[in-house]
Short mmCIF file of C-alpha atoms in Angstrom, two decimals:
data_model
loop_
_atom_site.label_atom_id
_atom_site.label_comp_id
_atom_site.label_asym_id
_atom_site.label_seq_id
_atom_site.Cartn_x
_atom_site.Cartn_y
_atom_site.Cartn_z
CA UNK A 131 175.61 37.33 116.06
CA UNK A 132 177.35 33.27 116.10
CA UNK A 133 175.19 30.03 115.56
CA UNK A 134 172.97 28.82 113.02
CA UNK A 135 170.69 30.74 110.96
CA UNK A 136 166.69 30.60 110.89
CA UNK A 137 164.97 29.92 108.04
CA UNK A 138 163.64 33.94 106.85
CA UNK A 139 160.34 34.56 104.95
CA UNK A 140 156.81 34.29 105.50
CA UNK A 141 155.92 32.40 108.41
CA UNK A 142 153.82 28.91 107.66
CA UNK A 143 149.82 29.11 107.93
CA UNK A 144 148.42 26.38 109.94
CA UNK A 145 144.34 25.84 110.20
CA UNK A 146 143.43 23.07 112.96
CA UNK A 147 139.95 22.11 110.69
CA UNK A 148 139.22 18.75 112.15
CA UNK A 149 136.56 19.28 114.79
CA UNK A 150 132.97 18.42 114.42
CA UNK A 151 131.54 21.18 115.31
CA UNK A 152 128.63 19.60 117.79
CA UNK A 153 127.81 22.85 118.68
CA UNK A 154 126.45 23.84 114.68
CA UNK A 155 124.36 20.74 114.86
CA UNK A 156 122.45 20.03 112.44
CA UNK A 157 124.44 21.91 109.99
CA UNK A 158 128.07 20.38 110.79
CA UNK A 159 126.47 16.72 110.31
CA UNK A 160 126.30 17.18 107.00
CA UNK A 161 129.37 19.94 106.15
CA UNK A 162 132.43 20.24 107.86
CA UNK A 163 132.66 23.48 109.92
CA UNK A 164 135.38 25.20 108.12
CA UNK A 165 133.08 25.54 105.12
CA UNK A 166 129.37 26.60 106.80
CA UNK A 167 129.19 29.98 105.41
CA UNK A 168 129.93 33.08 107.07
CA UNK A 169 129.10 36.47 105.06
CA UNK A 170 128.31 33.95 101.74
CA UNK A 171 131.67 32.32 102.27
CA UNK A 172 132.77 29.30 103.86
CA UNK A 173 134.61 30.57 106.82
CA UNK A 174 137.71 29.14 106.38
CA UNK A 175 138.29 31.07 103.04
CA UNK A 176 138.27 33.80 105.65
CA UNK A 177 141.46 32.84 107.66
CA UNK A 178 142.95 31.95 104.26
CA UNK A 179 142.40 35.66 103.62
CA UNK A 180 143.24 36.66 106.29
CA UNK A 181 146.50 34.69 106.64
CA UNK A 182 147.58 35.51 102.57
CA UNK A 183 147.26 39.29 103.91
CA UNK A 184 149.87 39.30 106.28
CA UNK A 185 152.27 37.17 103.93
CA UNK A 186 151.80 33.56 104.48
CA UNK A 187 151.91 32.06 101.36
CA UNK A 188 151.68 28.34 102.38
CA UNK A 189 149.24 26.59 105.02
CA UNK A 190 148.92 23.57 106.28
CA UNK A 191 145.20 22.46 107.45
CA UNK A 192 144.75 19.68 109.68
CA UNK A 193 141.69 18.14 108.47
CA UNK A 194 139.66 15.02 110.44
CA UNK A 195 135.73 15.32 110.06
CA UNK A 196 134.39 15.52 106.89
CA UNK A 197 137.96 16.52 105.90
CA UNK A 198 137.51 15.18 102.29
CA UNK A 199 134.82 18.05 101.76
CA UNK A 200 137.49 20.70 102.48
CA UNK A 201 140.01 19.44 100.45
CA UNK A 202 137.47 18.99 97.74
CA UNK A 203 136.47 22.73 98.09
CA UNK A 204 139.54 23.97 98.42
CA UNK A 205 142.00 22.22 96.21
CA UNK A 206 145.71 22.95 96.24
CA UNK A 207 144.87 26.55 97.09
CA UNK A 208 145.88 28.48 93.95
CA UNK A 209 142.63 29.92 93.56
CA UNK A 210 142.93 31.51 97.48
CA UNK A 211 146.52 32.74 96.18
CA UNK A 212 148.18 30.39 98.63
CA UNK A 213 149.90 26.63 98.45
CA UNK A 214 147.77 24.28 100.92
CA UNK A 215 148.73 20.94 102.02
CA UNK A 216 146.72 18.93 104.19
CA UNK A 217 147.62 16.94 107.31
CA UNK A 218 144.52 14.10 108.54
CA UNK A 219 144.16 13.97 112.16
CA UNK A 220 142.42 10.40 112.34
CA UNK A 221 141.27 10.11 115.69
CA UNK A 222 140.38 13.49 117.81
CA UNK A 223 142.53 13.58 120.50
CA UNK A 224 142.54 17.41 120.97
CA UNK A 225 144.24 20.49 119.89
CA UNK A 226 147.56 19.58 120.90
CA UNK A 227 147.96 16.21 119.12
CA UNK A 228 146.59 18.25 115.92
CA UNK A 229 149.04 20.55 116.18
CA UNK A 230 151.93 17.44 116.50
CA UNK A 231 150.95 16.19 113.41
CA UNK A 232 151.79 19.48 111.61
CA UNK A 233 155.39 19.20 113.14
CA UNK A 234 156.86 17.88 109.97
CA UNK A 235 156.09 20.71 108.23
CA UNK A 236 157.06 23.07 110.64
CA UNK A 237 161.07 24.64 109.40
CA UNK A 238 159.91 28.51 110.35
CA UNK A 239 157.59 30.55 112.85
CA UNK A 240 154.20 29.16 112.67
CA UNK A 241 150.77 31.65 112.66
#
């Protein structure tokens, strides 16, 4: 096999968290999505979890609405067994310009 090498290791976690969530309304007025309980924990500890399970060991969470709550609740992630950092999406322009502002971070696959 020629050319350059890809990074190896665990992939990097990414969690698009900036939505409003008009569709939990009244609840997401007041708490951001990501942490309205689901089985008596915010359901983003869930995909942390989840993602920490198969490997990832680092995540990235795009954060907009209420996105000082989950940072707040969350930390630096050491206490979900993972490293978080956190990207702000400012204005919502969709799924795809979240996912832009995670490029660069991105240096290996991506769940």
């Amino acid at each position: 096999m020629t050319g350059a090498s890809k990074p190896e290791g665990p992939a990097l976690g990414v969690i698009l968290a900036a939505g409003k969530g008009t569709r939990l309304m009244p609840f997401s007025g007041r708490h951001p999505k990501p942490l309205l309980p689901v089985l008596d924990r915010p359901l983003i500890e869930h995909q942390i979890e989840a993602l920490r399970e198969l490997g990832v060991r680092e995540v990235v969470i795009v954060i907009g609405h209420l996105g000082a709550e989950i940072v707040r609740h969350l930390g630096d992630g050491s206490r979900l067994g993972v490293s978080i950092d956190y990207v702000e999406q400012g204005e919502a322009l969709g799924i795809a310009h979240a996912l832009a502002r995670v490029e660069p971070f991105v240096d290996r696959p991506v769940m």
